CSV table of C-alpha atoms and ligand atoms in Angstrom, one decimal:
chain,number,residue,atom,x,y,z
A,1,MET,CA,2.1,-76.9,20.4
A,2,ILE,CA,4.5,-79.3,18.9
A,3,THR,CA,3.5,-80.6,15.5
A,4,PHE,CA,5.3,-83.2,13.3
A,5,LYS,CA,4.4,-83.2,9.6
A,6,ASN,CA,5.6,-86.1,7.7
A,7,VAL,CA,9.0,-86.0,9.9
A,8,SER,CA,11.7,-88.5,9.0
A,9,LYS,CA,15.1,-88.8,10.3
A,10,GLN,CA,17.9,-90.7,8.6
A,11,TYR,CA,21.4,-91.0,10.3
A,12,ASP,CA,24.4,-90.6,8.4
A,13,ASP,CA,25.2,-94.3,8.3
A,14,GLY,CA,21.9,-94.7,6.4
A,15,THR,CA,19.7,-96.0,9.4
A,16,THR,CA,16.2,-94.6,9.0
A,17,ALA,CA,15.2,-94.1,12.6
A,18,VAL,CA,11.9,-92.2,12.1
A,19,LYS,CA,9.5,-92.7,9.2
A,20,GLN,CA,7.1,-90.0,7.9
A,21,ILE,CA,5.5,-89.4,11.3
A,22,ASN,CA,2.5,-87.0,11.8
A,23,LEU,CA,1.8,-86.0,15.3
A,24,GLU,CA,0.1,-83.1,17.0
A,25,ILE,CA,1.2,-82.6,20.8
A,26,HIS,CA,-1.1,-80.3,22.6
A,27,GLU,CA,-0.2,-77.3,25.1
A,28,GLY,CA,-0.3,-78.5,28.5
A,29,GLU,CA,-0.8,-82.3,27.8
A,30,PHE,CA,1.3,-85.0,29.3
A,31,PHE,CA,2.1,-86.9,26.2
A,32,VAL,CA,3.9,-90.4,26.6
A,33,LEU,CA,6.1,-91.9,23.8
A,34,ILE,CA,6.3,-95.7,24.3
A,35,GLY,CA,7.5,-98.6,22.1
A,36,PRO,CA,10.1,-101.5,22.0
A,37,SER,CA,13.8,-100.6,22.2
A,38,GLY,CA,15.1,-99.0,18.9
A,39,CYS,CA,11.8,-98.0,17.6
A,40,GLY,CA,12.6,-94.3,17.5
A,41,LYS,CA,11.6,-92.8,20.7
A,42,THR,CA,14.8,-91.0,21.7
A,43,THR,CA,15.2,-89.8,18.0
A,44,THR,CA,11.7,-88.4,18.1
A,45,LEU,CA,12.3,-86.5,21.4
A,46,LYS,CA,15.7,-85.1,20.3
A,47,MET,CA,14.2,-83.7,17.1
A,48,ILE,CA,12.2,-81.4,19.1
A,49,ASN,CA,14.9,-79.7,20.9
A,50,ARG,CA,17.2,-80.1,17.7
A,51,LEU,CA,19.8,-82.4,19.4
A,52,HIS,CA,19.0,-84.2,16.1
A,53,GLU,CA,18.0,-82.4,12.9
A,54,VAL,CA,15.0,-83.6,10.9
A,55,THR,CA,16.0,-85.0,7.8
A,56,ASP,CA,12.6,-84.8,5.8
A,57,GLY,CA,9.5,-83.1,6.6
A,58,ASP,CA,8.6,-80.3,9.2
A,59,LEU,CA,8.7,-80.2,12.8
A,60,TYR,CA,6.8,-77.0,14.4
A,61,ILE,CA,6.7,-75.6,18.0
A,62,LYS,CA,4.0,-73.0,18.2
A,63,ASP,CA,3.4,-72.7,14.3
A,64,LYS,CA,7.2,-71.8,13.8
A,65,ARG,CA,9.6,-74.5,12.3
A,66,VAL,CA,12.2,-75.7,14.8
A,67,VAL,CA,15.0,-74.8,12.5
A,68,ASP,CA,13.6,-71.4,12.2
A,69,HIS,CA,14.0,-70.8,16.2
A,70,ASN,CA,17.0,-69.4,17.5
A,71,ILE,CA,18.9,-72.7,18.7
A,72,HIS,CA,19.9,-71.2,22.2
A,73,HIS,CA,16.5,-69.9,22.9
A,74,LEU,CA,15.0,-73.1,21.9
A,75,ARG,CA,17.2,-75.1,24.1
A,76,TRP,CA,16.5,-72.7,27.3
A,77,ASN,CA,12.6,-73.0,26.5
A,78,ILE,CA,12.6,-76.9,26.5
A,79,GLY,CA,13.7,-78.7,29.8
A,80,TYR,CA,15.2,-82.0,29.0
A,81,VAL,CA,15.9,-84.8,31.4
A,82,LEU,CA,17.5,-88.0,30.2
A,83,GLN,CA,18.0,-91.5,31.6
A,84,GLN,CA,21.1,-90.7,33.2
A,85,ILE,CA,21.5,-87.0,33.8
A,86,ALA,CA,25.1,-85.7,33.8
A,87,LEU,CA,25.5,-83.1,36.6
A,88,PHE,CA,28.7,-81.0,36.6
A,89,PRO,CA,30.8,-82.8,39.1
A,90,HIS,CA,33.0,-79.6,40.2
A,91,MET,CA,29.9,-77.4,40.7
A,92,THR,CA,27.4,-77.5,43.7
A,93,ILE,CA,24.0,-78.7,43.5
A,94,ALA,CA,22.7,-75.1,43.3
A,95,GLU,CA,25.1,-73.9,40.7
A,96,ASN,CA,24.1,-77.0,38.6
A,97,ILE,CA,20.3,-76.2,38.8
A,98,ALA,CA,21.1,-72.5,38.0
A,99,VAL,CA,22.9,-73.1,34.6
A,100,VAL,CA,20.2,-71.8,32.4
A,101,PRO,CA,19.0,-69.0,34.7
A,102,GLU,CA,22.6,-67.8,34.8
A,103,MET,CA,22.8,-68.0,30.9
A,104,LYS,CA,19.5,-66.2,30.6
A,105,GLY,CA,21.2,-63.4,33.0
A,106,TRP,CA,18.7,-63.6,35.9
A,107,LYS,CA,19.5,-61.6,39.1
A,108,LYS,CA,21.5,-63.5,41.8
A,109,GLN,CA,18.6,-63.0,44.4
A,110,LYS,CA,15.9,-64.6,41.8
A,111,ILE,CA,18.2,-67.5,40.9
A,112,LYS,CA,18.9,-68.3,44.8
A,113,ALA,CA,15.0,-68.1,45.5
A,114,ARG,CA,14.4,-70.3,42.5
A,115,VAL,CA,17.0,-72.9,43.6
A,116,ASP,CA,15.5,-73.3,46.8
A,117,GLU,CA,12.0,-73.5,45.4
A,118,LEU,CA,12.9,-76.2,43.0
A,119,LEU,CA,14.9,-78.2,45.7
A,120,THR,CA,11.8,-78.1,47.8
A,121,LEU,CA,9.4,-79.2,44.9
A,122,VAL,CA,11.6,-82.3,44.2
A,123,GLY,CA,11.6,-83.1,47.8
A,124,LEU,CA,15.2,-82.2,48.9
A,125,ASP,CA,16.0,-79.8,51.7
A,126,PRO,CA,17.5,-76.7,50.5
A,127,LYS,CA,19.5,-76.1,53.4
A,128,GLN,CA,20.8,-79.5,53.2
A,129,TYR,CA,21.5,-80.0,49.7
A,130,ARG,CA,22.2,-76.8,47.9
A,131,ASN,CA,25.9,-76.6,48.7
A,132,ARG,CA,26.7,-80.4,48.2
A,133,LYS,CA,28.5,-81.6,45.2
A,134,PRO,CA,26.6,-84.3,43.0
A,135,SER,CA,29.1,-87.0,44.2
A,136,GLU,CA,27.5,-86.3,47.7
A,137,LEU,CA,24.0,-87.7,46.5
A,138,SER,CA,22.3,-91.0,45.6
A,139,GLY,CA,21.4,-91.7,42.1
A,140,GLY,CA,18.0,-91.1,42.7
A,141,GLN,CA,18.7,-87.9,44.4
A,142,GLN,CA,20.8,-86.9,41.4
A,143,GLN,CA,18.1,-87.7,39.1
A,144,ARG,CA,15.9,-85.4,41.0
A,145,ILE,CA,18.4,-82.5,40.5
A,146,GLY,CA,18.2,-83.3,36.8
A,147,VAL,CA,14.4,-82.8,37.0
A,148,ALA,CA,15.0,-79.5,39.0
A,149,ARG,CA,17.5,-78.1,36.6
A,150,ALA,CA,15.2,-79.0,33.7
A,151,LEU,CA,12.6,-77.0,35.2
A,152,ALA,CA,14.8,-74.2,36.3
A,153,ALA,CA,13.9,-71.3,33.9
A,154,ASP,CA,10.2,-72.5,33.8
A,155,PRO,CA,10.2,-73.7,30.3
A,156,PRO,CA,6.8,-74.4,28.9
A,157,ILE,CA,8.0,-77.7,27.3
A,158,ILE,CA,9.9,-80.4,29.3
A,159,LEU,CA,11.2,-83.5,27.5
A,160,MET,CA,11.9,-86.6,29.6
A,161,ASP,CA,13.7,-89.6,28.1
A,162,GLU,CA,13.2,-92.7,30.4
A,163,PRO,CA,13.9,-90.8,33.4
A,164,PHE,CA,13.4,-93.4,35.9
A,165,SER,CA,14.8,-96.5,34.2
A,166,ALA,CA,18.4,-96.4,35.5
A,167,LEU,CA,17.2,-96.2,39.1
A,168,ASP,CA,16.6,-98.9,41.6
A,169,PRO,CA,13.2,-99.7,42.2
A,170,LEU,CA,12.8,-97.6,45.4
A,171,SER,CA,14.1,-94.6,44.0
A,172,ARG,CA,12.1,-95.0,40.9
A,173,GLU,CA,8.7,-95.3,42.7
A,174,GLN,CA,9.7,-92.1,44.7
A,175,LEU,CA,10.6,-90.2,41.3
A,176,GLN,CA,7.3,-91.5,39.7
A,177,GLN,CA,5.4,-90.1,42.6
A,178,ASP,CA,7.2,-86.7,42.3
A,179,ILE,CA,6.5,-86.5,38.6
A,180,LEU,CA,2.8,-87.3,39.6
A,181,ALA,CA,2.7,-84.6,41.9
A,182,LEU,CA,4.5,-82.1,39.5
A,183,LYS,CA,2.0,-82.9,36.7
A,184,GLU,CA,-0.7,-81.9,38.9
A,185,LYS,CA,1.2,-78.8,40.2
A,186,ILE,CA,2.6,-77.4,37.2
A,187,LYS,CA,0.6,-76.9,33.7
A,188,LYS,CA,3.3,-77.7,31.2
A,189,THR,CA,3.4,-79.7,28.0
A,190,PHE,CA,5.5,-82.9,28.9
A,191,VAL,CA,6.8,-85.3,26.2
A,192,PHE,CA,7.6,-88.4,28.2
A,193,VAL,CA,9.6,-91.4,27.0
A,194,THR,CA,9.1,-94.8,28.7
A,195,HIS,CA,8.9,-98.4,27.8
A,196,ASP,CA,6.8,-99.4,30.9
A,197,ILE,CA,3.1,-99.5,30.0
A,198,SER,CA,1.8,-99.1,33.6
A,199,GLU,CA,3.7,-95.5,33.8
A,200,ALA,CA,2.3,-94.8,30.3
A,201,MET,CA,-1.3,-95.4,31.4
A,202,THR,CA,-1.2,-93.6,34.6
A,203,LEU,CA,0.9,-90.6,33.7
A,204,GLY,CA,-0.2,-89.9,30.0
A,205,ASP,CA,-3.1,-87.9,29.0
A,206,ARG,CA,-2.3,-89.4,25.9
A,207,ILE,CA,-0.1,-92.2,24.6
A,208,CYS,CA,1.8,-92.7,21.2
A,209,LEU,CA,2.9,-96.4,20.5
A,210,MET,CA,5.8,-96.6,18.1
A,211,LYS,CA,7.2,-99.5,16.0
A,212,ASP,CA,10.0,-99.4,13.6
A,213,GLY,CA,10.3,-95.9,13.3
A,214,GLY,CA,6.4,-95.3,12.7
A,215,ILE,CA,3.2,-94.6,14.8
A,216,VAL,CA,1.1,-97.6,15.3
A,217,GLN,CA,-1.6,-95.8,17.4
A,218,VAL,CA,-2.2,-92.5,19.3
A,219,GLY,CA,-4.8,-92.0,21.9
A,220,THR,CA,-6.0,-91.9,25.5
A,221,PRO,CA,-5.3,-94.7,27.8
A,222,GLU,CA,-9.0,-95.7,27.5
A,223,GLU,CA,-8.8,-95.6,23.6
A,224,PHE,CA,-5.7,-97.9,23.9
A,225,ILE,CA,-7.7,-100.3,26.2
A,226,GLN,CA,-11.1,-100.1,24.2
A,227,GLN,CA,-10.0,-99.7,20.8
A,228,PRO,CA,-6.6,-101.4,20.4
A,229,LYS,CA,-5.8,-100.8,16.6
A,230,ASN,CA,-4.3,-104.3,16.1
A,231,GLU,CA,-2.4,-107.4,17.9
A,232,PHE,CA,0.7,-105.4,18.3
A,233,VAL,CA,-1.2,-102.9,20.5
A,234,GLN,CA,-2.9,-105.5,22.3
A,235,SER,CA,0.0,-107.4,23.3
A,236,PHE,CA,1.9,-104.2,24.3
A,237,ILE,CA,-1.1,-103.4,26.7
A,238,GLY,CA,-0.8,-106.9,28.0
A,239,ASN,CA,-2.8,-107.5,31.1
A,240,GLN,CA,-3.5,-103.7,31.9
A,241,GLY,CA,-6.8,-103.9,29.8
A,242,SER,CA,-8.0,-106.7,32.3
A,243,MET,CA,-7.2,-104.9,35.3
A,244,LEU,CA,-8.8,-101.9,34.2
A,245,VAL,CA,-12.1,-103.5,33.8
A,246,GLU,CA,-12.1,-104.7,37.3
A,247,THR,CA,-14.6,-103.2,39.9
A,248,LEU,CA,-13.3,-100.5,42.4
A,249,GLU,CA,-14.6,-103.0,45.0
A,250,ARG,CA,-11.7,-105.2,44.0
A,251,PHE,CA,-9.4,-102.3,43.7
A,252,VAL,CA,-9.9,-100.9,47.1
A,253,LYS,CA,-9.3,-104.6,48.5
A,254,GLU,CA,-6.0,-105.0,46.7
A,255,SER,CA,-4.4,-101.3,46.4
A,256,ASP,CA,-2.6,-99.3,49.0
A,257,GLN,CA,-5.4,-97.5,50.9
A,258,SER,CA,-3.2,-96.0,53.7
A,259,GLU,CA,-3.6,-92.5,52.6
A,260,LEU,CA,-7.4,-91.9,52.6
A,261,SER,CA,-7.6,-88.5,51.1
A,262,GLU,CA,-10.5,-86.2,50.5
A,263,ALA,CA,-12.3,-86.6,47.0
A,264,GLY,CA,-14.2,-84.3,45.1
A,265,VAL,CA,-16.1,-86.8,43.0
A,266,GLN,CA,-17.4,-90.2,43.8
A,267,LEU,CA,-18.1,-93.6,42.2
A,268,LYS,CA,-19.9,-96.8,43.2
A,269,SER,CA,-17.8,-99.7,44.2
A,270,SER,CA,-19.4,-101.4,41.2
A,271,ALA,CA,-17.8,-98.9,38.8
A,272,THR,CA,-14.6,-99.9,36.9
A,273,VAL,CA,-10.9,-98.9,37.5
A,274,MET,CA,-11.2,-97.3,34.0
A,275,GLU,CA,-14.2,-95.2,34.9
A,276,ALA,CA,-11.9,-93.9,38.0
A,277,MET,CA,-8.9,-93.3,35.7
A,278,ASN,CA,-11.0,-91.0,33.5
A,279,LEU,CA,-12.1,-88.9,36.5
A,280,LEU,CA,-8.5,-88.7,37.4
A,281,GLN,CA,-7.9,-86.7,34.4
A,282,GLU,CA,-9.7,-83.8,36.1
A,283,HIS,CA,-9.6,-84.7,39.7
A,284,ASP,CA,-7.0,-85.4,42.2
A,285,ALA,CA,-8.9,-88.4,44.0
A,286,VAL,CA,-12.1,-90.5,43.4
A,287,ALA,CA,-14.0,-91.5,46.3
A,288,VAL,CA,-15.2,-95.1,46.3
A,289,TYR,CA,-18.7,-95.6,47.7
A,290,LYS,CA,-20.6,-99.0,48.8
A,291,GLY,CA,-24.0,-97.9,49.6
A,292,SER,CA,-23.5,-94.6,51.7
A,293,LYS,CA,-20.3,-95.6,53.1
A,294,GLN,CA,-16.8,-94.6,51.5
A,295,ILE,CA,-14.9,-97.7,51.3
A,296,GLY,CA,-11.7,-96.2,49.7
A,297,VAL,CA,-10.3,-94.0,47.2
A,298,VAL,CA,-8.6,-94.1,43.9
A,299,THR,CA,-5.6,-91.7,43.2
A,300,ARG,CA,-3.1,-91.6,40.6
A,301,LYS,CA,-0.5,-92.6,43.1
A,302,ASN,CA,-2.4,-95.7,44.4
A,303,LEU,CA,-3.5,-96.5,40.7
A,304,LEU,CA,0.1,-96.6,39.5
A,305,ALA,CA,1.3,-99.0,42.2
A,306,PHE,CA,-1.7,-101.1,41.7
A,307,LEU,CA,-1.1,-101.5,37.9
A,308,SER,CA,2.6,-101.6,38.4
A,309,ALA,CA,2.2,-104.7,40.7
A,310,LYS,CA,-0.3,-106.2,38.5
A,311,THR,CA,2.0,-106.1,35.3
A,312,LYS,CA,4.7,-107.7,37.3
A,313,GLU,CA,2.6,-110.5,38.5
A,314,GLY,CA,1.3,-111.1,34.9
A,315,GLY,CA,4.7,-111.1,33.4
A,316,THR,CA,3.4,-109.8,30.4
A,317,LEU,CA,6.2,-107.4,29.8
B,1,LIG,P1,14.6,-95.8,21.1
B,1,LIG,O1,14.8,-94.6,21.9
B,1,LIG,O2,13.2,-96.0,20.8
B,1,LIG,O3,15.3,-97.1,21.6
B,1,LIG,P2,16.2,-94.6,19.2
B,1,LIG,O4,15.7,-93.3,18.7
B,1,LIG,O5,17.5,-94.5,20.2
B,1,LIG,O6,15.3,-95.7,19.8
B,1,LIG,O7,16.8,-95.4,17.7
B,1,LIG,C1,16.1,-95.6,16.8
B,1,LIG,C2,17.1,-96.3,15.7
B,1,LIG,O8,18.0,-95.6,15.2
B,1,LIG,C3,17.6,-97.6,16.1
B,1,LIG,O9,17.8,-98.3,15.1
B,1,LIG,C4,19.1,-97.2,16.7
B,1,LIG,O10,20.0,-98.0,16.4
B,1,LIG,C5,19.2,-96.1,15.6
B,1,LIG,N1,20.2,-94.7,16.0
B,1,LIG,C6,20.0,-94.2,17.1
B,1,LIG,N2,21.0,-93.1,17.1
B,1,LIG,C7,21.7,-93.2,16.1
B,1,LIG,C8,23.0,-92.7,15.6
B,1,LIG,N3,23.3,-91.5,16.2
B,1,LIG,N4,23.5,-93.1,14.5
B,1,LIG,C9,22.9,-94.1,13.7
B,1,LIG,N5,21.7,-94.7,14.0
B,1,LIG,C10,21.2,-94.6,15.4
B,2,LIG,MG1,15.7,-94.2,23.7
């Protein structure tokens, strides 16, 4: 779907932000770019929708070089959510969401229906919010409008650049849950930038760890834990690895079990958190059994909360 072939980016001042990267992002996957500040994540993302031009090598979307795509069509077909989204202050929420559908010439009725559908999808009541101005929304709510706007014209690719990092912890958690739900509801190709390893582990189908403009390792969360390529990867993962080899018995004790949901698959309480995490690639929930009794459930939601809490406790990041 998105292919980087020996792609480099040198800025006008001579900074080489991305060095000869090769990367294949598959259709429908949730792909996470992670790494220390300044390693080239944002630059990599912005080359996909040509907010920055590649200076060497080739970048393809669906076998066509991005430079050969019509730039307007390219932007319309790629949703983009950034750290602090800028809504148009004089326009209503509905108008802000409708920007791309308007440009695409959708009929009024279709746009209205789509706006309401999206507001509902990001957890805001259309009746209450569609006619408000951005200044009448909290930071977290504005960020959700940013997500709705990015999804408006149903683009096959969504780019997200640290969409939660400017939020207070509560809004942040809320939005993480929204994205988890979205990921399950809509099948799109997501490229998601974060510097939060717990977020990467729970959201990502695959993770790409970058350093100094290059790629250090690409793989599934499991591959990162089981085959970290070097010490840098190891230190970046921190104590996530030890949490994931814990038994589900301990997970059930220490995680949020207030929403006991139905689950199509089950594991024994002696299995590991990692085994459950792998099943979550295909299933919404995993039931945990001790003998013949269900003692709990693993979902992406309680897994994310568990890993985040453990990361904070460990203080490795
Ligand atoms: P990240 O998103 O991982 O923090 P960036 O892609 O923003 O990293 O930046 C990578 C490198 O490129 C950094 O050294 C940064 O200072 C530099 N850089 C980013 N944008 C520009 C720019 N417009 N001009 C010059 N250098 C830039
Ligand atoms: Mg960045």
